[in-house]
Structure formats: structure tokens, C-alpha cells
């Protein structure tokens, strides 16, 4: 990440990465299939953990309260796990080569939310309601990340309250949608 931040994603080669890590080029490819995978891997771990946290929740809270809680908490965990999480996001979000792969990764993130909603409310995972909820939550989350990078000091620690603040009214509205019995099945 240091190389990508200092030199730019496009200018950083696999050989540069191997030399910085003190390993051979083939060793880099043993762990990652491409340069893009190096950057996306942490995002994919974040997404998988979100799905796990949602599925394991047994709090009894309303569905969208659980979603909001775990989206915020998972982001907090991701920033604790990697002090460069938001810098990695900035590289992902601003590099055309990486943005071409963005859709599949964000669909997976939204899918973690949709799977939880579907399981909790008896919808097919591909149904309109869970997919729409996953997409809406993902869109709000992504928008907050982008805005936060533009206007805030990444070291300020204000990201989690910003995510929570953006998700609170959205999740409340989406909960009302979920509470309408059988209307959208």
C-alpha cells in the first residue's frame, strides 16, 4: 500500500512490490493472482466478515437496526485491522484499472446485507426487497466513504459516527418497508 500511495497504482509494478517485501516476483503471485487482488483482498475480507456478523446476530433487534449496527461495527473492525484501510479505499476508488472490478466487489457487499434480510424475512435472496435493501445500504455506505475522504481528516476518527448518521434514517425507512406484511413477496 505504501508503494501505491507514494508512486500510484499504475506506476507500481509487481517487481516493485516483490523488492519492497524482500521476496521474489513468483512469491507475490503465490499469494495473489494479480496486482489488483493485492488491493481488493482486504475489501473481500471486510465483506465476508460483514456477512458472518449479520448471520450470527442473535440480539432480537429489528432487522435494519442489526444491519446498521454491523455495517458500522464491521467498518470499525476493518480500520482497526488495517491502519491503511481508508487509504486502500482511496486507491480502489480512484484508480480506473481497479474501478473496472469494483462492481463485482460492491455487489458482493450488498449481497451480504441482502442475504441476511432474505433469511430473516423469508424472502428468496434474489427477491426485490432484500436486493433493494442491500443496494440502498451499500450506496449510502459508499457515499459516506467517498465524502469522508474528500472533506475530513482520515485520522480524525469521525468515520463511524458519519456512517451511523447516514444509515440511521435510511434503515428506519427500510424497516417500515420490511414491516409491511407480505406486500412485496
Short mmCIF file of N, CA and C in Angstrom, two decimals:
data_model
loop_
_atom_site.label_atom_id
_atom_site.label_comp_id
_atom_site.label_asym_id
_atom_site.label_seq_id
_atom_site.Cartn_x
_atom_site.Cartn_y
_atom_site.Cartn_z
N UNK A 1 0.83 -1.19 0.00
CA UNK A 1 0.00 0.00 0.00
C UNK A 1 0.87 1.25 0.00
N UNK A 2 1.97 1.17 0.71
CA UNK A 2 2.87 2.32 0.74
C UNK A 2 3.35 2.70 -0.65
N UNK A 3 3.67 1.69 -1.46
CA UNK A 3 4.11 1.95 -2.83
C UNK A 3 2.98 2.55 -3.67
N UNK A 4 1.79 1.99 -3.54
CA UNK A 4 0.67 2.51 -4.30
C UNK A 4 0.38 3.97 -3.92
N UNK A 5 0.48 4.26 -2.63
CA UNK A 5 0.22 5.62 -2.17
C UNK A 5 1.32 6.59 -2.61
N UNK A 6 2.56 6.13 -2.56
CA UNK A 6 3.68 7.00 -2.91
C UNK A 6 3.85 7.18 -4.42
N UNK A 7 3.74 6.08 -5.16
CA UNK A 7 4.06 6.11 -6.59
C UNK A 7 2.85 6.03 -7.50
N UNK A 8 1.70 5.69 -6.93
CA UNK A 8 0.50 5.49 -7.74
C UNK A 8 0.35 4.03 -8.11
N UNK A 9 -0.88 3.61 -8.26
CA UNK A 9 -1.16 2.20 -8.55
C UNK A 9 -0.55 1.78 -9.89
N UNK A 10 -0.82 2.56 -10.94
CA UNK A 10 -0.36 2.18 -12.27
C UNK A 10 1.15 2.10 -12.36
N UNK A 11 1.85 3.00 -11.69
CA UNK A 11 3.31 3.05 -11.77
C UNK A 11 3.99 1.96 -10.93
N UNK A 12 3.28 1.38 -10.00
CA UNK A 12 3.86 0.35 -9.13
C UNK A 12 3.76 -1.00 -9.82
N UNK A 13 4.89 -1.66 -9.96
CA UNK A 13 4.91 -2.97 -10.62
C UNK A 13 4.96 -4.09 -9.59
N UNK A 14 4.66 -5.29 -10.05
CA UNK A 14 4.78 -6.46 -9.18
C UNK A 14 6.23 -6.61 -8.73
N UNK A 15 7.16 -6.30 -9.59
CA UNK A 15 8.58 -6.37 -9.22
C UNK A 15 8.88 -5.38 -8.09
N UNK A 16 8.32 -4.17 -8.16
CA UNK A 16 8.50 -3.19 -7.09
C UNK A 16 7.97 -3.74 -5.77
N UNK A 17 6.81 -4.37 -5.83
CA UNK A 17 6.19 -4.94 -4.63
C UNK A 17 7.05 -6.05 -4.07
N UNK A 18 7.53 -6.93 -4.94
CA UNK A 18 8.38 -8.04 -4.50
C UNK A 18 9.65 -7.52 -3.83
N UNK A 19 10.29 -6.54 -4.44
CA UNK A 19 11.52 -5.98 -3.87
C UNK A 19 11.25 -5.31 -2.53
N UNK A 20 10.16 -4.58 -2.42
CA UNK A 20 9.83 -3.91 -1.15
C UNK A 20 9.55 -4.92 -0.05
N UNK A 21 9.03 -6.08 -0.42
CA UNK A 21 8.71 -7.12 0.57
C UNK A 21 9.88 -8.07 0.80
N UNK A 22 10.91 -7.96 -0.01
CA UNK A 22 12.06 -8.85 0.14
C UNK A 22 11.79 -10.28 -0.31
N UNK A 23 10.90 -10.42 -1.30
CA UNK A 23 10.58 -11.74 -1.83
C UNK A 23 10.70 -11.70 -3.35
N UNK A 24 10.59 -12.87 -3.95
CA UNK A 24 10.66 -12.93 -5.41
C UNK A 24 9.30 -12.57 -6.02
N UNK A 25 9.33 -12.25 -7.29
CA UNK A 25 8.10 -11.93 -8.02
C UNK A 25 7.14 -13.12 -7.99
N UNK A 26 7.67 -14.32 -8.13
CA UNK A 26 6.82 -15.52 -8.10
C UNK A 26 6.19 -15.73 -6.72
N UNK A 27 6.89 -15.30 -5.68
CA UNK A 27 6.29 -15.40 -4.33
C UNK A 27 5.08 -14.49 -4.20
N UNK A 28 5.14 -13.33 -4.79
CA UNK A 28 3.99 -12.42 -4.77
C UNK A 28 2.80 -13.11 -5.43
N UNK A 29 3.05 -13.77 -6.57
CA UNK A 29 1.96 -14.43 -7.29
C UNK A 29 1.48 -15.70 -6.58
N UNK A 30 2.25 -16.21 -5.64
CA UNK A 30 1.78 -17.35 -4.85
C UNK A 30 0.62 -16.94 -3.95
N UNK A 31 0.62 -15.70 -3.51
CA UNK A 31 -0.42 -15.20 -2.61
C UNK A 31 -1.55 -14.47 -3.34
N UNK A 32 -1.22 -13.80 -4.42
CA UNK A 32 -2.21 -13.03 -5.17
C UNK A 32 -2.07 -13.32 -6.64
N UNK A 33 -3.19 -13.41 -7.34
CA UNK A 33 -3.18 -13.68 -8.77
C UNK A 33 -2.88 -12.47 -9.62
N UNK A 34 -3.02 -11.28 -9.03
CA UNK A 34 -2.80 -10.06 -9.78
C UNK A 34 -2.49 -8.91 -8.83
N UNK A 35 -2.04 -7.83 -9.40
CA UNK A 35 -1.79 -6.64 -8.59
C UNK A 35 -3.10 -6.13 -7.99
N UNK A 36 -4.18 -6.20 -8.74
CA UNK A 36 -5.48 -5.76 -8.24
C UNK A 36 -5.91 -6.57 -7.03
N UNK A 37 -5.64 -7.85 -7.04
CA UNK A 37 -6.02 -8.71 -5.90
C UNK A 37 -5.35 -8.26 -4.61
N UNK A 38 -4.16 -7.72 -4.70
CA UNK A 38 -3.46 -7.24 -3.52
C UNK A 38 -4.29 -6.17 -2.82
N UNK A 39 -4.87 -5.30 -3.61
CA UNK A 39 -5.64 -4.20 -3.05
C UNK A 39 -7.05 -4.67 -2.66
N UNK A 40 -7.69 -5.49 -3.49
CA UNK A 40 -9.07 -5.91 -3.22
C UNK A 40 -9.17 -6.94 -2.11
N UNK A 41 -8.12 -7.67 -1.80
CA UNK A 41 -8.19 -8.77 -0.82
C UNK A 41 -8.74 -8.32 0.53
N UNK A 42 -8.30 -7.20 1.04
CA UNK A 42 -8.77 -6.73 2.34
C UNK A 42 -10.24 -6.34 2.27
N UNK A 43 -10.65 -5.75 1.16
CA UNK A 43 -12.07 -5.43 0.97
C UNK A 43 -12.91 -6.70 1.01
N UNK A 44 -12.44 -7.74 0.36
CA UNK A 44 -13.18 -9.00 0.33
C UNK A 44 -13.27 -9.63 1.72
N UNK A 45 -12.22 -9.51 2.52
CA UNK A 45 -12.26 -9.98 3.92
C UNK A 45 -13.31 -9.18 4.69
N UNK A 46 -13.33 -7.87 4.49
CA UNK A 46 -14.31 -6.98 5.13
C UNK A 46 -15.74 -7.44 4.78
N UNK A 47 -15.98 -7.73 3.51
CA UNK A 47 -17.30 -8.15 3.06
C UNK A 47 -17.70 -9.50 3.65
N UNK A 48 -16.79 -10.43 3.65
CA UNK A 48 -17.08 -11.76 4.21
C UNK A 48 -17.40 -11.64 5.70
N UNK A 49 -16.63 -10.84 6.41
CA UNK A 49 -16.88 -10.67 7.84
C UNK A 49 -18.25 -10.02 8.08
N UNK A 50 -18.64 -9.06 7.24
CA UNK A 50 -19.96 -8.44 7.38
C UNK A 50 -21.05 -9.50 7.31
N UNK A 51 -20.97 -10.37 6.32
CA UNK A 51 -21.96 -11.44 6.19
C UNK A 51 -21.98 -12.35 7.40
N UNK A 52 -20.81 -12.68 7.93
CA UNK A 52 -20.70 -13.54 9.10
C UNK A 52 -21.29 -12.87 10.33
N UNK A 53 -20.99 -11.60 10.53
CA UNK A 53 -21.52 -10.87 11.68
C UNK A 53 -23.04 -10.76 11.63
N UNK A 54 -23.56 -10.46 10.46
CA UNK A 54 -25.01 -10.36 10.32
C UNK A 54 -25.68 -11.71 10.60
N UNK A 55 -25.15 -12.76 10.01
CA UNK A 55 -25.75 -14.09 10.18
C UNK A 55 -25.70 -14.57 11.62
N UNK A 56 -24.69 -14.17 12.35
CA UNK A 56 -24.51 -14.64 13.73
C UNK A 56 -25.28 -13.81 14.76
N UNK A 57 -25.86 -12.69 14.35
CA UNK A 57 -26.53 -11.81 15.31
C UNK A 57 -27.76 -12.50 15.89
N UNK A 58 -27.83 -12.53 17.18
CA UNK A 58 -28.99 -13.13 17.85
C UNK A 58 -29.60 -12.15 18.86
N UNK A 59 -29.46 -10.87 18.57
CA UNK A 59 -29.89 -9.84 19.52
C UNK A 59 -31.40 -9.70 19.63
N UNK A 60 -32.12 -10.10 18.61
CA UNK A 60 -33.57 -9.89 18.62
C UNK A 60 -34.00 -8.50 18.20
N UNK A 61 -33.04 -7.65 17.86
CA UNK A 61 -33.38 -6.29 17.40
C UNK A 61 -34.05 -6.35 16.02
N UNK A 62 -34.62 -5.23 15.61
CA UNK A 62 -35.20 -5.15 14.28
C UNK A 62 -34.09 -5.37 13.24
N UNK A 63 -34.48 -5.90 12.11
CA UNK A 63 -33.53 -6.25 11.05
C UNK A 63 -32.61 -5.09 10.68
N UNK A 64 -33.19 -3.93 10.42
CA UNK A 64 -32.37 -2.82 9.93
C UNK A 64 -31.53 -2.19 11.03
N UNK A 65 -31.93 -2.35 12.28
CA UNK A 65 -31.08 -1.92 13.40
C UNK A 65 -29.84 -2.80 13.44
N UNK A 66 -30.04 -4.09 13.23
CA UNK A 66 -28.91 -5.04 13.19
C UNK A 66 -28.00 -4.71 12.02
N UNK A 67 -28.58 -4.46 10.85
CA UNK A 67 -27.77 -4.13 9.68
C UNK A 67 -26.92 -2.89 9.95
N UNK A 68 -27.57 -1.83 10.44
CA UNK A 68 -26.83 -0.59 10.71
C UNK A 68 -25.71 -0.84 11.71
N UNK A 69 -26.03 -1.53 12.79
CA UNK A 69 -25.03 -1.80 13.82
C UNK A 69 -23.82 -2.53 13.24
N UNK A 70 -24.06 -3.60 12.49
CA UNK A 70 -22.93 -4.39 12.00
C UNK A 70 -22.19 -3.74 10.84
N UNK A 71 -22.86 -2.94 10.04
CA UNK A 71 -22.13 -2.21 9.00
C UNK A 71 -21.14 -1.25 9.66
N UNK A 72 -21.58 -0.53 10.67
CA UNK A 72 -20.70 0.41 11.38
C UNK A 72 -19.60 -0.35 12.12
N UNK A 73 -19.98 -1.39 12.86
CA UNK A 73 -19.00 -2.13 13.65
C UNK A 73 -17.99 -2.84 12.76
N UNK A 74 -18.43 -3.39 11.65
CA UNK A 74 -17.50 -4.05 10.73
C UNK A 74 -16.50 -3.05 10.16
N UNK A 75 -16.97 -1.85 9.86
CA UNK A 75 -16.05 -0.82 9.37
C UNK A 75 -15.05 -0.44 10.45
N UNK A 76 -15.53 -0.33 11.69
CA UNK A 76 -14.61 -0.04 12.79
C UNK A 76 -13.56 -1.14 12.89
N UNK A 77 -13.98 -2.39 12.81
CA UNK A 77 -13.04 -3.51 12.88
C UNK A 77 -12.05 -3.46 11.72
N UNK A 78 -12.53 -3.12 10.53
CA UNK A 78 -11.65 -3.06 9.37
C UNK A 78 -10.59 -1.97 9.52
N UNK A 79 -10.97 -0.83 10.09
CA UNK A 79 -9.98 0.23 10.28
C UNK A 79 -9.01 -0.10 11.40
N UNK A 80 -9.45 -0.91 12.36
CA UNK A 80 -8.54 -1.38 13.41
C UNK A 80 -7.59 -2.43 12.84
N UNK A 81 -8.14 -3.35 12.04
CA UNK A 81 -7.33 -4.41 11.42
C UNK A 81 -6.24 -3.83 10.53
N UNK A 82 -6.56 -2.77 9.83
CA UNK A 82 -5.62 -2.18 8.88
C UNK A 82 -5.64 -0.66 9.04
N UNK A 83 -4.55 -0.13 9.52
CA UNK A 83 -4.48 1.32 9.68
C UNK A 83 -4.54 2.04 8.33
N UNK A 84 -4.35 1.28 7.26
CA UNK A 84 -4.39 1.86 5.92
C UNK A 84 -5.70 1.55 5.19
N UNK A 85 -6.74 1.14 5.93
CA UNK A 85 -7.98 0.73 5.27
C UNK A 85 -8.55 1.86 4.40
N UNK A 86 -8.65 3.04 4.91
CA UNK A 86 -9.22 4.13 4.13
C UNK A 86 -8.28 4.58 3.01
N UNK A 87 -6.98 4.49 3.23
CA UNK A 87 -6.05 4.80 2.15
C UNK A 87 -6.21 3.77 1.03
N UNK A 88 -6.40 2.50 1.42
CA UNK A 88 -6.65 1.43 0.44
C UNK A 88 -7.94 1.74 -0.33
N UNK A 89 -8.97 2.17 0.40
CA UNK A 89 -10.22 2.53 -0.26
C UNK A 89 -9.98 3.67 -1.25
N UNK A 90 -9.19 4.65 -0.88
CA UNK A 90 -8.91 5.77 -1.78
C UNK A 90 -8.23 5.27 -3.06
N UNK A 91 -7.30 4.34 -2.93
CA UNK A 91 -6.64 3.76 -4.11
C UNK A 91 -7.68 3.00 -4.95
N UNK A 92 -8.50 2.18 -4.29
CA UNK A 92 -9.54 1.42 -5.01
C UNK A 92 -10.49 2.33 -5.76
N UNK A 93 -10.89 3.38 -5.11
CA UNK A 93 -11.94 4.23 -5.66
C UNK A 93 -11.44 5.24 -6.69
N UNK A 94 -10.15 5.44 -6.75
CA UNK A 94 -9.63 6.47 -7.67
C UNK A 94 -8.79 5.92 -8.81
N UNK A 95 -8.62 4.61 -8.86
CA UNK A 95 -7.77 4.01 -9.89
C UNK A 95 -8.65 3.36 -10.96
N UNK A 96 -8.63 3.88 -12.18
CA UNK A 96 -9.51 3.33 -13.23
C UNK A 96 -9.39 1.81 -13.40
N UNK A 97 -8.18 1.30 -13.35
CA UNK A 97 -7.99 -0.15 -13.51
C UNK A 97 -8.70 -0.93 -12.41
N UNK A 98 -8.68 -0.42 -11.20
CA UNK A 98 -9.34 -1.09 -10.08
C UNK A 98 -10.85 -0.86 -10.10
N UNK A 99 -11.26 0.31 -10.55
CA UNK A 99 -12.69 0.62 -10.60
C UNK A 99 -13.41 -0.27 -11.60
N UNK A 100 -12.68 -0.80 -12.58
CA UNK A 100 -13.32 -1.70 -13.54
C UNK A 100 -13.76 -2.99 -12.87
N UNK A 101 -13.16 -3.34 -11.75
CA UNK A 101 -13.53 -4.54 -10.99
C UNK A 101 -14.48 -4.22 -9.84
N UNK A 102 -14.73 -2.97 -9.63
CA UNK A 102 -15.48 -2.50 -8.47
C UNK A 102 -16.89 -3.09 -8.37
N UNK A 103 -17.57 -3.18 -9.47
CA UNK A 103 -18.96 -3.61 -9.44
C UNK A 103 -19.12 -4.98 -8.79
N UNK A 104 -18.33 -5.93 -9.16
CA UNK A 104 -18.45 -7.29 -8.60
C UNK A 104 -18.22 -7.28 -7.09
N UNK A 105 -17.28 -6.50 -6.62
CA UNK A 105 -16.98 -6.46 -5.19
C UNK A 105 -18.10 -5.78 -4.41
N UNK A 106 -18.62 -4.68 -4.95
CA UNK A 106 -19.71 -3.99 -4.25
C UNK A 106 -21.01 -4.78 -4.32
N UNK A 107 -21.24 -5.51 -5.39
CA UNK A 107 -22.41 -6.39 -5.47
C UNK A 107 -22.32 -7.45 -4.38
N UNK A 108 -21.15 -7.97 -4.17
CA UNK A 108 -20.94 -8.96 -3.10
C UNK A 108 -21.22 -8.35 -1.73
N UNK A 109 -20.76 -7.11 -1.51
CA UNK A 109 -21.01 -6.41 -0.24
C UNK A 109 -22.51 -6.24 -0.03
N UNK A 110 -23.21 -5.73 -1.03
CA UNK A 110 -24.67 -5.56 -0.94
C UNK A 110 -25.35 -6.91 -0.77
N UNK A 111 -24.78 -7.95 -1.37
CA UNK A 111 -25.32 -9.29 -1.25
C UNK A 111 -25.26 -9.83 0.17
N UNK A 112 -24.25 -9.42 0.93
CA UNK A 112 -24.17 -9.85 2.34
C UNK A 112 -25.36 -9.31 3.12
N UNK A 113 -25.72 -8.07 2.87
CA UNK A 113 -26.88 -7.46 3.52
C UNK A 113 -28.15 -8.13 3.01
N UNK A 114 -28.26 -8.31 1.69
CA UNK A 114 -29.46 -8.91 1.11
C UNK A 114 -29.68 -10.33 1.62
N UNK A 115 -28.62 -11.10 1.76
CA UNK A 115 -28.74 -12.48 2.25
C UNK A 115 -29.30 -12.49 3.67
N UNK A 116 -28.82 -11.59 4.50
CA UNK A 116 -29.32 -11.50 5.88
C UNK A 116 -30.79 -11.13 5.91
N UNK A 117 -31.16 -10.11 5.15
CA UNK A 117 -32.56 -9.65 5.11
C UNK A 117 -33.45 -10.79 4.58
N UNK A 118 -33.03 -11.45 3.53
CA UNK A 118 -33.82 -12.53 2.94
C UNK A 118 -34.03 -13.66 3.95
N UNK A 119 -32.97 -14.07 4.61
CA UNK A 119 -33.07 -15.16 5.58
C UNK A 119 -33.97 -14.78 6.75
N UNK A 120 -33.86 -13.56 7.19
CA UNK A 120 -34.61 -13.12 8.37
C UNK A 120 -36.10 -12.94 8.07
N UNK A 121 -36.44 -12.65 6.81
CA UNK A 121 -37.83 -12.34 6.48
C UNK A 121 -38.47 -13.33 5.52
N UNK A 122 -37.77 -14.41 5.22
CA UNK A 122 -38.35 -15.45 4.38
C UNK A 122 -38.47 -15.12 2.91
N UNK A 123 -37.66 -14.20 2.43
CA UNK A 123 -37.63 -13.87 1.01
C UNK A 123 -36.62 -14.78 0.31
N UNK A 124 -36.80 -14.95 -0.97
CA UNK A 124 -35.73 -15.51 -1.78
C UNK A 124 -34.61 -14.47 -1.80
N UNK A 125 -33.39 -14.90 -1.79
CA UNK A 125 -32.28 -13.94 -1.74
C UNK A 125 -32.29 -13.01 -2.95
N UNK A 126 -32.81 -13.50 -4.07
CA UNK A 126 -32.84 -12.68 -5.29
C UNK A 126 -34.07 -11.80 -5.41
N UNK A 127 -34.94 -11.81 -4.40
CA UNK A 127 -36.17 -11.02 -4.44
C UNK A 127 -35.87 -9.52 -4.40
N UNK A 128 -36.84 -8.75 -4.86
CA UNK A 128 -36.69 -7.30 -4.97
C UNK A 128 -36.37 -6.66 -3.61
N UNK A 129 -37.09 -7.02 -2.57
CA UNK A 129 -36.92 -6.35 -1.28
C UNK A 129 -35.50 -6.53 -0.73
N UNK A 130 -35.00 -7.75 -0.54
CA UNK A 130 -33.65 -7.85 0.03
C UNK A 130 -32.56 -7.26 -0.89
N UNK A 131 -32.72 -7.45 -2.20
CA UNK A 131 -31.72 -6.89 -3.11
C UNK A 131 -31.74 -5.37 -3.09
N UNK A 132 -32.92 -4.79 -3.03
CA UNK A 132 -33.04 -3.33 -2.97
C UNK A 132 -32.46 -2.79 -1.67
N UNK A 133 -32.73 -3.48 -0.58
CA UNK A 133 -32.19 -3.05 0.71
C UNK A 133 -30.68 -3.15 0.71
N UNK A 134 -30.14 -4.26 0.22
CA UNK A 134 -28.68 -4.40 0.14
C UNK A 134 -28.06 -3.30 -0.70
N UNK A 135 -28.68 -3.00 -1.84
CA UNK A 135 -28.17 -1.94 -2.72
C UNK A 135 -28.26 -0.56 -2.10
N UNK A 136 -29.36 -0.29 -1.41
CA UNK A 136 -29.53 1.03 -0.78
C UNK A 136 -28.52 1.24 0.34
N UNK A 137 -28.34 0.23 1.17
CA UNK A 137 -27.38 0.35 2.28
C UNK A 137 -25.97 0.49 1.72
N UNK A 138 -25.66 -0.29 0.72
CA UNK A 138 -24.33 -0.21 0.08
C UNK A 138 -24.11 1.17 -0.52
N UNK A 139 -25.10 1.71 -1.20
CA UNK A 139 -24.96 3.04 -1.82
C UNK A 139 -24.71 4.12 -0.76
N UNK A 140 -25.45 4.07 0.33
CA UNK A 140 -25.26 5.05 1.41
C UNK A 140 -23.87 4.91 2.02
N UNK A 141 -23.47 3.68 2.29
CA UNK A 141 -22.15 3.40 2.87
C UNK A 141 -21.04 3.93 1.96
N UNK A 142 -21.11 3.61 0.68
CA UNK A 142 -20.10 4.05 -0.28
C UNK A 142 -20.07 5.57 -0.39
N UNK A 143 -21.22 6.19 -0.39
CA UNK A 143 -21.28 7.65 -0.47
C UNK A 143 -20.60 8.30 0.73
N UNK A 144 -20.85 7.76 1.92
CA UNK A 144 -20.21 8.31 3.12
C UNK A 144 -18.69 8.14 3.03
N UNK A 145 -18.23 6.99 2.59
CA UNK A 145 -16.77 6.79 2.47
C UNK A 145 -16.16 7.82 1.51
N UNK A 146 -16.81 8.01 0.37
CA UNK A 146 -16.29 8.97 -0.60
C UNK A 146 -16.32 10.40 -0.06
N UNK A 147 -17.40 10.78 0.57
CA UNK A 147 -17.49 12.14 1.13
C UNK A 147 -16.47 12.34 2.23
N UNK A 148 -16.30 11.34 3.06
CA UNK A 148 -15.38 11.43 4.19
C UNK A 148 -13.94 11.62 3.71
N UNK A 149 -13.57 10.91 2.64
CA UNK A 149 -12.22 11.08 2.10
C UNK A 149 -12.01 12.48 1.54
N UNK A 150 -13.05 13.06 0.97
CA UNK A 150 -12.93 14.39 0.37
C UNK A 150 -12.82 15.51 1.39
N UNK A 151 -13.56 15.43 2.49
CA UNK A 151 -13.68 16.59 3.35
C UNK A 151 -13.16 16.42 4.77
N UNK A 152 -12.79 15.23 5.14
CA UNK A 152 -12.39 15.01 6.53
C UNK A 152 -10.98 14.49 6.61
N UNK A 153 -10.40 14.68 7.75
CA UNK A 153 -9.07 14.15 8.04
C UNK A 153 -9.23 12.67 8.36
N UNK A 154 -8.66 11.77 7.54
CA UNK A 154 -8.82 10.35 7.79
C UNK A 154 -8.37 9.90 9.18
N UNK A 155 -7.57 10.68 9.85
CA UNK A 155 -7.12 10.31 11.19
C UNK A 155 -8.06 10.81 12.28
N UNK A 156 -9.13 11.51 11.91
CA UNK A 156 -9.98 12.17 12.90
C UNK A 156 -10.86 11.22 13.70
N UNK A 157 -11.09 10.02 13.22
CA UNK A 157 -11.93 9.08 13.95
C UNK A 157 -13.41 9.35 13.82
N UNK A 158 -13.82 10.23 12.92
CA UNK A 158 -15.23 10.58 12.79
C UNK A 158 -15.98 9.73 11.77
N UNK A 159 -15.34 8.76 11.18
CA UNK A 159 -15.97 7.97 10.12
C UNK A 159 -17.15 7.14 10.64
N UNK A 160 -16.99 6.45 11.74
CA UNK A 160 -18.07 5.59 12.22
C UNK A 160 -19.33 6.39 12.57
N UNK A 161 -19.22 7.52 13.28
CA UNK A 161 -20.43 8.32 13.51
C UNK A 161 -21.06 8.82 12.20
N UNK A 162 -20.24 9.12 11.20
CA UNK A 162 -20.77 9.58 9.92
C UNK A 162 -21.55 8.46 9.23
N UNK A 163 -21.03 7.24 9.26
CA UNK A 163 -21.74 6.11 8.67
C UNK A 163 -23.04 5.86 9.41
N UNK A 164 -22.96 5.85 10.74
CA UNK A 164 -24.16 5.61 11.54
C UNK A 164 -25.22 6.68 11.28
N UNK A 165 -24.79 7.92 11.22
CA UNK A 165 -25.72 9.03 10.98
C UNK A 165 -26.41 8.92 9.63
N UNK A 166 -25.68 8.50 8.62
CA UNK A 166 -26.27 8.36 7.29
C UNK A 166 -27.21 7.15 7.22
N UNK A 167 -26.84 6.07 7.89
CA UNK A 167 -27.65 4.85 7.82
C UNK A 167 -28.89 4.89 8.70
N UNK A 168 -28.86 5.66 9.77
CA UNK A 168 -29.98 5.66 10.72
C UNK A 168 -31.33 5.97 10.04
N UNK A 169 -31.48 7.08 9.32
CA UNK A 169 -32.79 7.35 8.70
C UNK A 169 -33.11 6.39 7.56
N UNK A 170 -32.10 6.00 6.80
CA UNK A 170 -32.32 5.05 5.71
C UNK A 170 -32.81 3.72 6.25
N UNK A 171 -32.15 3.22 7.27
CA UNK A 171 -32.54 1.93 7.85
C UNK A 171 -33.92 1.99 8.48
N UNK A 172 -34.26 3.12 9.05
CA UNK A 172 -35.60 3.28 9.62
C UNK A 172 -36.66 3.17 8.52
N UNK A 173 -36.44 3.83 7.41
CA UNK A 173 -37.38 3.75 6.28
C UNK A 173 -37.46 2.33 5.73
N UNK A 174 -36.31 1.70 5.60
CA UNK A 174 -36.29 0.34 5.06
C UNK A 174 -36.97 -0.64 6.02
N UNK A 175 -36.87 -0.40 7.31
CA UNK A 175 -37.55 -1.26 8.28
C UNK A 175 -39.07 -1.18 8.09
N UNK A 176 -39.56 0.02 7.83
CA UNK A 176 -41.01 0.17 7.58
C UNK A 176 -41.43 -0.65 6.37
N UNK A 177 -40.59 -0.67 5.36
CA UNK A 177 -40.86 -1.46 4.16
C UNK A 177 -40.92 -2.95 4.53
N UNK A 178 -39.97 -3.39 5.32
CA UNK A 178 -39.95 -4.79 5.75
C UNK A 178 -41.16 -5.16 6.61
N UNK A 179 -41.66 -4.20 7.35
CA UNK A 179 -42.77 -4.47 8.27
C UNK A 179 -44.12 -4.60 7.57
N UNK A 180 -44.19 -4.26 6.28
CA UNK A 180 -45.44 -4.41 5.55
C UNK A 180 -45.63 -5.88 5.23
N UNK A 181 -46.63 -6.51 5.84
CA UNK A 181 -46.78 -7.96 5.73
C UNK A 181 -47.11 -8.43 4.31
N UNK A 182 -46.25 -9.25 3.78
CA UNK A 182 -46.44 -9.96 2.52
C UNK A 182 -46.71 -9.10 1.29
N UNK A 183 -46.61 -7.82 1.40
CA UNK A 183 -46.94 -6.95 0.27
C UNK A 183 -45.99 -7.12 -0.91
N UNK A 184 -44.73 -7.44 -0.65
CA UNK A 184 -43.74 -7.48 -1.73
C UNK A 184 -43.14 -8.86 -1.95
N UNK A 185 -43.80 -9.89 -1.52
CA UNK A 185 -43.25 -11.26 -1.70
C UNK A 185 -43.56 -11.77 -3.08
#
